Amino acid sequence: MSDRPASAPPPSATSQFTMLLGLAGYVSALVLLHGSGTARVEAGIIAMLATALPMLGHELLWLRTCSDPATGLGRLGQKQINWPRILQKLAGLCGTLAVIAAAYWLFPEYHRSFYTPFWEACRIALPVLLALAVPYFIVVDLRMEAPGDGYQHAGYLFLGQLDKVDWEVLRDYALGWLIKGFFLPLMFVYFSGNAAYLLKTPLAAAVDSFPAFVHYMGRLTVGIDLAFVSIGYVLTLRLTNSHIRSCNPLFWGWAVTLAMYVPFFSIIGRKYLDYNDGLGWLDMLGGWGPGVALWGSVIIAAKLLWAWANASFGIRFSNLTHRGIITNGPYRWTRHPSYLFKNISWWLLSVPFFTTEGAGEALRLSLLLLGINGIYLLRAKAEERHLSEDPAYVAYAMWIEQHGKLRWLGRVLPALRYSPPETAPAR
């Protein structure tokens, strides 16, 4: 029997205090660098480090996540370093990075100047990360109960030892790197650009008017969100129990996820589901008055809740992967607070139901935004299908159905309810 009270959710993979340490680091970096003229890429790297390092320290030294059974790590099981295996893993890592670099070189999408900040960041950070990979592999390999991981099997592949490759292990490893290779450039470019904006924007301009404050707070909350998201794609570490446990195996789950990111969003979102006619909430409310203060405050609240939801992952955020179940913060209210408040904020900002073109156009634009909302609903369902392979997620989702503060949404919209898979282990 569990000692956990029925009113409490299952344990979370990380703590809210970890998130607060990361947030403090991020805000401190913005304060210290504000007005300094720090270049965009350097500002992005410094802000990421300031966010990540306090969380890493808390995970390793206080939470001691390295001792979690999910890591597959035990006490030092070997007295000597297995150098052949370490070299195989390093070969796997270097070979993987070479394949990703070749893909960036091959595909025209990555020749756009949009990605230039990421290439500059790679030139600065990649040598350091490769140097740190050596002691990391040694420490982890000495403690792994089953040291034959994806890095070693990738090493077998690149060294031509095909008879030793476990293709299932290699497939999961490759999917994890495909996810990181696609999302990390996007997130760093967005994050570094947002950090540069925040660092050069005078605070006086941010409070010049309430609409200006709403805009500034929107950029700040997006910056917080992107800081934690970007870090998540870098710190897939077994030593902190933030490694990729599994990747989503559903093709349609990948399809609805990638549809919301460039370059795919350029077609889906802009050619088919473009709900923005150029008018927004300020046009609807006239730009001043009590209505602006109230509506703008709700926008800020929605964006703060969206950022809080993603920041609650600490160093574990990643699309299409399972890296531990988050059950605290806004995840005590509902299973998908990030998607919920993100979509609410879009309705509040774009107000597609307000237009000068008549009721028919308002209906058309509203239906288009509902199409975007529907894609996010499908993303949520795909994530649930994947995560429900873990009994911990089934227990969490069923707890939310009974105790979540927003569980009433499932009664209003039955599509939001959670249905455990038939094969899910009983609690």
Tab-separated table of C-alpha atoms in Angstrom:
chain	number	residue	atom	x	y	z
A	1	MET	CA	0.000	0.000	0.000
A	2	SER	CA	1.168	3.521	-0.801
A	3	ASP	CA	1.486	6.056	2.031
A	4	ARG	CA	0.534	8.848	-0.374
A	5	PRO	CA	-2.821	10.439	0.597
A	6	ALA	CA	-5.580	10.148	-1.978
A	7	SER	CA	-5.715	13.940	-2.271
A	8	ALA	CA	-2.081	14.117	-3.409
A	9	PRO	CA	-0.915	13.346	-6.959
A	10	PRO	CA	1.805	10.770	-7.659
A	11	PRO	CA	5.388	12.014	-7.147
A	12	SER	CA	6.760	14.361	-9.780
A	13	ALA	CA	9.970	13.745	-11.721
A	14	THR	CA	11.306	17.072	-10.476
A	15	SER	CA	10.451	19.757	-7.944
A	16	GLN	CA	9.033	23.238	-8.209
A	17	PHE	CA	12.041	24.490	-6.232
A	18	THR	CA	14.296	23.250	-9.036
A	19	MET	CA	12.239	25.321	-11.453
A	20	LEU	CA	12.462	28.380	-9.195
A	21	LEU	CA	16.258	28.094	-9.093
A	22	GLY	CA	16.347	28.037	-12.879
A	23	LEU	CA	13.982	30.990	-13.068
A	24	ALA	CA	16.128	32.954	-10.618
A	25	GLY	CA	19.188	32.221	-12.739
A	26	TYR	CA	17.444	33.362	-15.914
A	27	VAL	CA	16.141	36.601	-14.406
A	28	SER	CA	19.550	37.308	-12.833
A	29	ALA	CA	21.209	36.963	-16.225
A	30	LEU	CA	18.740	39.417	-17.758
A	31	VAL	CA	19.313	41.928	-14.954
A	32	LEU	CA	23.108	41.689	-15.081
A	33	LEU	CA	23.322	41.845	-18.877
A	34	HIS	CA	20.618	44.464	-19.441
A	35	GLY	CA	21.938	47.354	-21.476
A	36	SER	CA	25.422	45.824	-21.691
A	37	GLY	CA	25.379	45.435	-25.463
A	38	THR	CA	26.098	41.704	-25.216
A	39	ALA	CA	25.773	40.075	-28.632
A	40	ARG	CA	22.710	37.932	-29.317
A	41	VAL	CA	24.416	34.536	-29.363
A	42	GLU	CA	26.553	35.182	-26.290
A	43	ALA	CA	23.497	36.494	-24.452
A	44	GLY	CA	21.586	33.337	-25.350
A	45	ILE	CA	24.379	31.053	-24.161
A	46	ILE	CA	24.901	32.965	-20.899
A	47	ALA	CA	21.167	33.022	-20.143
A	48	MET	CA	20.895	29.282	-20.830
A	49	LEU	CA	23.829	28.527	-18.535
A	50	ALA	CA	22.441	30.780	-15.810
A	51	THR	CA	19.152	28.894	-16.009
A	52	ALA	CA	20.587	25.383	-16.306
A	53	LEU	CA	23.451	25.304	-13.800
A	54	PRO	CA	21.396	25.987	-10.621
A	55	MET	CA	18.924	23.295	-11.655
A	56	LEU	CA	21.679	20.789	-12.428
A	57	GLY	CA	23.282	21.446	-9.057
A	58	HIS	CA	19.984	20.973	-7.237
A	59	GLU	CA	19.170	17.780	-9.136
A	60	LEU	CA	22.564	16.202	-8.482
A	61	LEU	CA	23.429	17.437	-4.996
A	62	TRP	CA	20.059	17.821	-3.282
A	63	LEU	CA	17.504	15.662	-5.066
A	64	ARG	CA	20.185	13.098	-5.959
A	65	THR	CA	18.249	12.059	-9.042
A	66	CYS	CA	21.227	9.945	-10.103
A	67	SER	CA	20.062	7.324	-7.577
A	68	ASP	CA	16.576	7.007	-9.093
A	69	PRO	CA	16.004	3.441	-10.377
A	70	ALA	CA	14.853	4.851	-13.741
A	71	THR	CA	18.425	5.960	-14.493
A	72	GLY	CA	19.691	2.390	-14.619
A	73	LEU	CA	22.616	3.509	-12.495
A	74	GLY	CA	23.874	1.765	-9.390
A	75	ARG	CA	26.940	1.986	-7.227
A	76	LEU	CA	30.316	1.859	-8.873
A	77	GLY	CA	30.221	-1.652	-10.270
A	78	GLN	CA	33.661	-1.620	-11.868
A	79	LYS	CA	37.079	-0.798	-10.530
A	80	GLN	CA	38.570	0.023	-13.909
A	81	ILE	CA	37.434	2.125	-16.837
A	82	ASN	CA	36.378	0.044	-19.836
A	83	TRP	CA	38.209	2.125	-22.433
A	84	PRO	CA	37.127	0.103	-25.500
A	85	ARG	CA	33.472	0.663	-24.585
A	86	ILE	CA	34.069	4.357	-23.809
A	87	LEU	CA	35.713	4.800	-27.197
A	88	GLN	CA	32.810	3.005	-28.884
A	89	LYS	CA	30.367	5.391	-27.218
A	90	LEU	CA	32.447	8.411	-28.210
A	91	ALA	CA	32.512	7.093	-31.762
A	92	GLY	CA	28.732	6.776	-31.599
A	93	LEU	CA	28.360	10.367	-30.384
A	94	CYS	CA	30.773	11.825	-32.958
A	95	GLY	CA	29.233	9.778	-35.766
A	96	THR	CA	25.748	10.931	-34.768
A	97	LEU	CA	26.793	14.574	-34.742
A	98	ALA	CA	28.418	14.104	-38.144
A	99	VAL	CA	25.186	12.686	-39.587
A	100	ILE	CA	23.179	15.582	-38.148
A	101	ALA	CA	25.694	18.092	-39.519
A	102	ALA	CA	25.446	16.433	-42.939
A	103	ALA	CA	21.645	16.748	-42.808
A	104	TYR	CA	21.940	20.449	-41.962
A	105	TRP	CA	24.306	20.862	-44.926
A	106	LEU	CA	22.043	18.913	-47.271
A	107	PHE	CA	18.592	20.391	-46.614
A	108	PRO	CA	17.927	23.921	-47.992
A	109	GLU	CA	15.878	24.843	-44.908
A	110	TYR	CA	19.069	25.049	-42.839
A	111	HIS	CA	20.826	27.330	-45.323
A	112	ARG	CA	18.524	30.206	-44.345
A	113	SER	CA	20.071	33.082	-42.392
A	114	PHE	CA	17.406	32.410	-39.752
A	115	TYR	CA	19.616	29.638	-38.323
A	116	THR	CA	22.856	31.655	-38.221
A	117	PRO	CA	22.683	32.253	-34.434
A	118	PHE	CA	22.542	28.503	-33.867
A	119	TRP	CA	25.617	27.818	-36.021
A	120	GLU	CA	27.511	30.524	-34.119
A	121	ALA	CA	26.440	28.996	-30.815
A	122	CYS	CA	27.615	25.566	-31.987
A	123	ARG	CA	31.066	26.924	-32.814
A	124	ILE	CA	31.326	28.271	-29.270
A	125	ALA	CA	29.680	25.493	-27.266
A	126	LEU	CA	30.278	22.274	-29.213
A	127	PRO	CA	34.023	21.910	-28.406
A	128	VAL	CA	33.239	22.363	-24.706
A	129	LEU	CA	30.400	19.839	-24.794
A	130	LEU	CA	32.556	17.278	-26.610
A	131	ALA	CA	35.308	17.698	-24.011
A	132	LEU	CA	32.773	17.193	-21.205
A	133	ALA	CA	31.411	14.090	-22.949
A	134	VAL	CA	34.561	12.128	-22.095
A	135	PRO	CA	34.340	12.349	-18.273
A	136	TYR	CA	30.546	12.058	-18.484
A	137	PHE	CA	30.720	8.770	-20.399
A	138	ILE	CA	33.334	7.449	-17.971
A	139	VAL	CA	31.303	8.266	-14.842
A	140	VAL	CA	28.031	6.962	-16.258
A	141	ASP	CA	29.575	3.828	-17.764
A	142	LEU	CA	31.148	2.892	-14.437
A	143	ARG	CA	27.727	3.030	-12.773
A	144	MET	CA	25.467	1.618	-15.478
A	145	GLU	CA	23.909	-1.711	-14.634
A	146	ALA	CA	23.482	-2.428	-18.372
A	147	PRO	CA	26.163	-0.310	-20.062
A	148	GLY	CA	25.247	-1.284	-23.628
A	149	ASP	CA	23.261	1.883	-24.433
A	150	GLY	CA	22.365	3.645	-27.670
A	151	TYR	CA	25.733	5.386	-27.864
A	152	GLN	CA	27.564	2.065	-27.900
A	153	HIS	CA	25.285	0.592	-30.559
A	154	ALA	CA	25.707	3.726	-32.658
A	155	GLY	CA	29.444	3.236	-32.213
A	156	TYR	CA	29.129	-0.331	-33.485
A	157	LEU	CA	27.340	1.015	-36.538
A	158	PHE	CA	29.872	3.714	-37.369
A	159	LEU	CA	32.793	1.357	-36.693
A	160	GLY	CA	31.316	-1.203	-39.076
A	161	GLN	CA	30.605	-3.833	-36.386
A	162	LEU	CA	27.082	-4.479	-37.647
A	163	ASP	CA	26.789	-7.936	-36.127
A	164	LYS	CA	26.886	-6.347	-32.648
A	165	VAL	CA	24.174	-3.745	-33.264
A	166	ASP	CA	20.884	-4.046	-31.398
A	167	TRP	CA	18.685	-2.388	-34.008
A	168	GLU	CA	15.797	-1.709	-31.638
A	169	VAL	CA	18.076	0.134	-29.210
A	170	LEU	CA	19.638	1.993	-32.125
A	171	ARG	CA	16.221	2.981	-33.498
A	172	ASP	CA	15.152	4.573	-30.202
A	173	TYR	CA	18.514	6.311	-29.939
A	174	ALA	CA	18.199	7.667	-33.491
A	175	LEU	CA	14.660	8.936	-32.880
A	176	GLY	CA	15.844	10.796	-29.792
A	177	TRP	CA	18.597	12.519	-31.740
A	178	LEU	CA	16.229	13.274	-34.610
A	179	ILE	CA	13.979	15.092	-32.145
A	180	LYS	CA	16.890	17.029	-30.658
A	181	GLY	CA	18.349	17.811	-34.067
A	182	PHE	CA	15.067	19.259	-35.293
A	183	PHE	CA	13.917	21.223	-32.257
A	184	LEU	CA	17.132	22.560	-30.685
A	185	PRO	CA	18.077	24.901	-33.582
A	186	LEU	CA	14.562	26.353	-33.642
A	187	MET	CA	14.353	26.862	-29.918
A	188	PHE	CA	17.792	28.424	-29.569
A	189	VAL	CA	17.157	30.855	-32.422
A	190	TYR	CA	13.851	31.934	-30.881
A	191	PHE	CA	15.343	32.068	-27.383
A	192	SER	CA	18.450	34.073	-28.287
A	193	GLY	CA	16.388	36.532	-30.346
A	194	ASN	CA	13.971	37.032	-27.479
A	195	ALA	CA	16.835	37.453	-24.994
A	196	ALA	CA	18.410	40.115	-27.242
A	197	TYR	CA	15.085	41.975	-27.352
A	198	LEU	CA	14.684	41.910	-23.562
A	199	LEU	CA	18.275	43.059	-22.984
A	200	LYS	CA	18.053	46.083	-25.280
A	201	THR	CA	14.500	47.188	-24.376
A	202	PRO	CA	14.571	50.005	-21.799
A	203	LEU	CA	12.393	49.229	-18.815
A	204	ALA	CA	10.866	52.695	-19.133
A	205	ALA	CA	9.487	51.698	-22.527
A	206	ALA	CA	8.038	48.513	-21.014
A	207	VAL	CA	5.895	50.512	-18.581
A	208	ASP	CA	5.172	53.455	-20.848
A	209	SER	CA	1.547	52.304	-21.131
A	210	PHE	CA	-0.475	49.302	-20.090
A	211	PRO	CA	-0.569	47.840	-23.637
A	212	ALA	CA	3.235	48.236	-23.762
A	213	PHE	CA	3.477	46.422	-20.435
A	214	VAL	CA	1.285	43.589	-21.734
A	215	HIS	CA	3.537	43.287	-24.789
A	216	TYR	CA	6.706	43.287	-22.666
A	217	MET	CA	5.320	40.713	-20.258
A	218	GLY	CA	4.381	38.567	-23.238
A	219	ARG	CA	7.986	38.647	-24.466
A	220	LEU	CA	9.312	37.976	-20.961
A	221	THR	CA	7.071	34.952	-20.413
A	222	VAL	CA	7.969	33.561	-23.840
A	223	GLY	CA	11.631	34.029	-22.911
A	224	ILE	CA	11.117	32.042	-19.703
A	225	ASP	CA	9.332	29.323	-21.651
A	226	LEU	CA	12.077	29.135	-24.298
A	227	ALA	CA	14.864	29.081	-21.703
A	228	PHE	CA	13.530	25.889	-20.129
A	229	VAL	CA	12.523	24.381	-23.466
A	230	SER	CA	15.944	24.969	-25.048
A	231	ILE	CA	17.747	23.542	-22.028
A	232	GLY	CA	15.579	20.445	-22.171
A	233	TYR	CA	16.866	19.489	-25.612
A	234	VAL	CA	20.491	19.806	-24.453
A	235	LEU	CA	20.419	18.125	-21.039
A	236	THR	CA	19.257	14.630	-21.918
A	237	LEU	CA	21.466	13.160	-19.217
A	238	ARG	CA	21.164	9.771	-17.551
A	239	LEU	CA	23.146	11.084	-14.580
A	240	THR	CA	20.306	13.489	-13.703
A	241	ASN	CA	17.521	11.088	-14.707
A	242	SER	CA	16.618	13.500	-17.521
A	243	HIS	CA	17.528	11.050	-20.284
A	244	ILE	CA	15.052	10.022	-22.968
A	245	ARG	CA	13.255	6.929	-21.704
A	246	SER	CA	11.238	6.444	-24.880
A	247	CYS	CA	10.124	8.312	-27.992
A	248	ASN	CA	6.558	8.577	-29.191
A	249	PRO	CA	6.026	5.654	-31.619
A	250	LEU	CA	2.880	7.103	-33.245
A	251	PHE	CA	3.336	8.499	-36.756
A	252	TRP	CA	0.252	10.690	-36.420
A	253	GLY	CA	1.642	11.991	-33.128
A	254	TRP	CA	4.760	13.166	-34.943
A	255	ALA	CA	2.641	14.650	-37.746
A	256	VAL	CA	0.448	16.821	-35.520
A	257	THR	CA	3.457	17.924	-33.455
A	258	LEU	CA	5.694	18.927	-36.361
A	259	ALA	CA	2.767	20.683	-38.068
A	260	MET	CA	3.043	23.462	-35.476
A	261	TYR	CA	6.712	24.259	-36.184
A	262	VAL	CA	8.535	25.748	-39.145
A	263	PRO	CA	9.024	24.850	-41.898
A	264	PHE	CA	5.811	22.790	-41.765
A	265	PHE	CA	3.800	25.534	-40.077
A	266	SER	CA	4.504	27.753	-43.076
A	267	ILE	CA	2.123	25.520	-44.998
A	268	ILE	CA	-0.337	24.311	-42.361
A	269	GLY	CA	-0.637	27.437	-40.247
A	270	ARG	CA	-0.225	30.133	-42.864
A	271	LYS	CA	-1.766	28.605	-45.970
A	272	TYR	CA	-4.678	26.709	-44.446
A	273	LEU	CA	-5.272	27.791	-40.841
A	274	ASP	CA	-4.338	31.477	-40.861
A	275	TYR	CA	-6.906	32.956	-38.483
A	276	ASN	CA	-5.324	36.406	-38.115
A	277	ASP	CA	-6.831	39.283	-40.105
A	278	GLY	CA	-4.523	41.926	-38.651
A	279	LEU	CA	-6.929	43.069	-35.946
A	280	GLY	CA	-6.300	42.249	-32.296
A	281	TRP	CA	-7.555	42.781	-28.802
A	282	LEU	CA	-6.574	46.462	-28.656
A	283	ASP	CA	-8.549	47.156	-31.833
A	284	MET	CA	-11.573	45.499	-30.261
A	285	LEU	CA	-11.309	47.467	-27.007
A	286	GLY	CA	-10.260	50.817	-28.445
A	287	GLY	CA	-6.771	50.844	-26.946
A	288	TRP	CA	-7.640	52.298	-23.524
A	289	GLY	CA	-10.031	52.096	-20.584
A	290	PRO	CA	-10.927	49.546	-17.882
A	291	GLY	CA	-11.630	46.877	-20.503
A	292	VAL	CA	-8.027	47.094	-21.730
A	293	ALA	CA	-6.715	46.714	-18.181
A	294	LEU	CA	-8.906	43.689	-17.500
A	295	TRP	CA	-8.376	41.954	-20.853
A	296	GLY	CA	-4.628	42.660	-20.807
A	297	SER	CA	-4.322	41.281	-17.281
A	298	VAL	CA	-6.006	38.046	-18.365
A	299	ILE	CA	-3.571	37.808	-21.303
A	300	ILE	CA	-0.622	38.193	-18.921
A	301	ALA	CA	-2.097	35.570	-16.582
A	302	ALA	CA	-2.589	33.082	-19.442
A	303	LYS	CA	0.974	33.570	-20.672
A	304	LEU	CA	2.420	33.272	-17.176
A	305	LEU	CA	0.545	30.010	-16.643
A	306	TRP	CA	1.746	28.726	-20.033
A	307	ALA	CA	5.358	29.561	-19.140
A	308	TRP	CA	4.981	28.065	-15.654
A	309	ALA	CA	3.714	24.807	-17.134
A	310	ASN	CA	6.763	24.374	-19.382
A	311	ALA	CA	9.183	25.628	-16.737
A	312	SER	CA	7.824	22.951	-14.377
A	313	PHE	CA	9.730	20.375	-16.444
A	314	GLY	CA	13.001	21.823	-15.151
A	315	ILE	CA	15.675	20.255	-17.352
A	316	ARG	CA	13.295	17.634	-18.801
A	317	PHE	CA	11.223	19.390	-21.449
A	318	SER	CA	11.089	17.774	-24.876
A	319	ASN	CA	8.445	17.156	-27.501
A	320	LEU	CA	7.692	13.559	-28.490
A	321	THR	CA	9.613	11.951	-25.626
A	322	HIS	CA	9.056	10.479	-22.167
A	323	ARG	CA	11.567	11.827	-19.649
A	324	GLY	CA	9.632	11.484	-16.431
A	325	ILE	CA	6.096	12.426	-15.377
A	326	ILE	CA	5.474	15.972	-14.093
A	327	THR	CA	2.673	16.116	-11.518
A	328	ASN	CA	3.241	19.367	-9.612
A	329	GLY	CA	2.658	23.054	-10.340
A	330	PRO	CA	-0.191	23.577	-12.829
A	331	TYR	CA	-0.057	19.851	-13.621
A	332	ARG	CA	-2.035	19.399	-10.401
A	333	TRP	CA	-4.939	21.131	-12.156
A	334	THR	CA	-5.031	19.458	-15.550
A	335	ARG	CA	-2.945	17.089	-17.681
A	336	HIS	CA	-2.020	19.635	-20.368
A	337	PRO	CA	-1.817	23.110	-18.804
A	338	SER	CA	0.742	24.332	-21.351
A	339	TYR	CA	-1.521	23.566	-24.308
A	340	LEU	CA	-4.599	24.868	-22.503
A	341	PHE	CA	-3.222	28.282	-21.570
A	342	LYS	CA	-1.303	28.672	-24.832
A	343	ASN	CA	-4.493	28.221	-26.837
A	344	ILE	CA	-6.457	30.514	-24.510
A	345	SER	CA	-3.838	33.234	-24.996
A	346	TRP	CA	-4.216	33.010	-28.792
A	347	TRP	CA	-7.970	33.615	-28.525
A	348	LEU	CA	-7.379	36.555	-26.196
A	349	LEU	CA	-4.726	38.148	-28.415
A	350	SER	CA	-6.145	37.606	-31.892
A	351	VAL	CA	-9.884	37.808	-31.069
A	352	PRO	CA	-10.870	36.191	-34.392
A	353	PHE	CA	-14.536	36.757	-33.539
A	354	PHE	CA	-13.901	40.516	-33.883
A	355	THR	CA	-13.630	41.742	-37.462
A	356	THR	CA	-14.817	44.604	-39.641
A	357	GLU	CA	-15.844	42.181	-42.391
A	358	GLY	CA	-19.065	40.917	-40.870
A	359	ALA	CA	-20.362	37.853	-39.029
A	360	GLY	CA	-19.436	35.419	-41.794
A	361	GLU	CA	-15.777	36.406	-41.688
A	362	ALA	CA	-15.777	36.269	-37.877
A	363	LEU	CA	-17.139	32.728	-38.059
A	364	ARG	CA	-14.552	31.718	-40.667
A	365	LEU	CA	-11.610	33.069	-38.648
A	366	SER	CA	-12.920	31.496	-35.450
A	367	LEU	CA	-13.215	28.120	-37.169
A	368	LEU	CA	-9.629	28.419	-38.373
A	369	LEU	CA	-8.387	29.026	-34.837
A	370	LEU	CA	-10.499	26.097	-33.686
A	371	GLY	CA	-8.552	24.076	-36.267
A	372	ILE	CA	-5.301	25.044	-34.507
A	373	ASN	CA	-6.902	24.133	-31.173
A	374	GLY	CA	-7.896	20.773	-32.650
A	375	ILE	CA	-4.301	20.028	-33.643
A	376	TYR	CA	-3.217	20.672	-30.071
A	377	LEU	CA	-5.963	18.366	-28.833
A	378	LEU	CA	-4.568	15.656	-31.119
A	379	ARG	CA	-1.056	16.373	-29.783
A	380	ALA	CA	-2.364	15.906	-26.254
A	381	LYS	CA	-4.036	12.614	-27.180
A	382	ALA	CA	-0.861	11.339	-28.877
A	383	GLU	CA	1.188	12.208	-25.798
A	384	GLU	CA	-1.296	10.422	-23.566
A	385	ARG	CA	-1.185	7.301	-25.736
A	386	HIS	CA	2.604	7.276	-25.497
A	387	LEU	CA	2.953	8.145	-21.816
A	388	SER	CA	0.260	5.656	-20.810
A	389	GLU	CA	2.837	2.928	-21.423
A	390	ASP	CA	4.191	4.071	-18.038
A	391	PRO	CA	1.999	3.067	-15.042
A	392	ALA	CA	3.070	6.288	-13.325
A	393	TYR	CA	1.323	8.350	-15.982
A	394	VAL	CA	-1.845	6.263	-15.811
A	395	ALA	CA	-1.953	6.792	-12.035
A	396	TYR	CA	-1.384	10.527	-12.487
A	397	ALA	CA	-4.024	10.903	-15.218
A	398	MET	CA	-6.607	9.014	-13.200
A	399	TRP	CA	-5.800	11.184	-10.168
A	400	ILE	CA	-6.406	14.301	-12.275
A	401	GLU	CA	-9.759	12.890	-13.402
A	402	GLN	CA	-10.786	12.646	-9.740
A	403	HIS	CA	-8.974	15.558	-8.063
A	404	GLY	CA	-7.714	18.008	-10.695
A	405	LYS	CA	-8.997	21.552	-10.187
A	406	LEU	CA	-9.945	21.788	-13.870
A	407	ARG	CA	-11.455	18.303	-14.142
A	408	TRP	CA	-14.810	19.940	-14.881
A	409	LEU	CA	-13.493	20.709	-18.375
A	410	GLY	CA	-13.892	17.024	-19.175
A	411	ARG	CA	-17.570	17.226	-18.322
A	412	VAL	CA	-18.024	20.239	-20.606
A	413	LEU	CA	-15.899	18.777	-23.411
A	414	PRO	CA	-15.850	14.958	-23.209
A	415	ALA	CA	-12.955	14.842	-25.691
A	416	LEU	CA	-10.729	16.164	-22.903
A	417	ARG	CA	-11.355	13.203	-20.621
A	418	TYR	CA	-8.697	10.581	-20.057
A	419	SER	CA	-9.414	6.981	-20.933
A	420	PRO	CA	-6.743	4.548	-19.698
A	421	PRO	CA	-5.636	1.980	-22.268
A	422	GLU	CA	-6.964	-1.526	-21.796
A	423	THR	CA	-3.442	-2.792	-21.281
A	424	ALA	CA	-2.627	-0.227	-18.614
A	425	PRO	CA	-1.487	-1.839	-15.343
A	426	ALA	CA	-4.023	-1.656	-12.545
A	427	ARG	CA	-3.250	0.736	-9.708
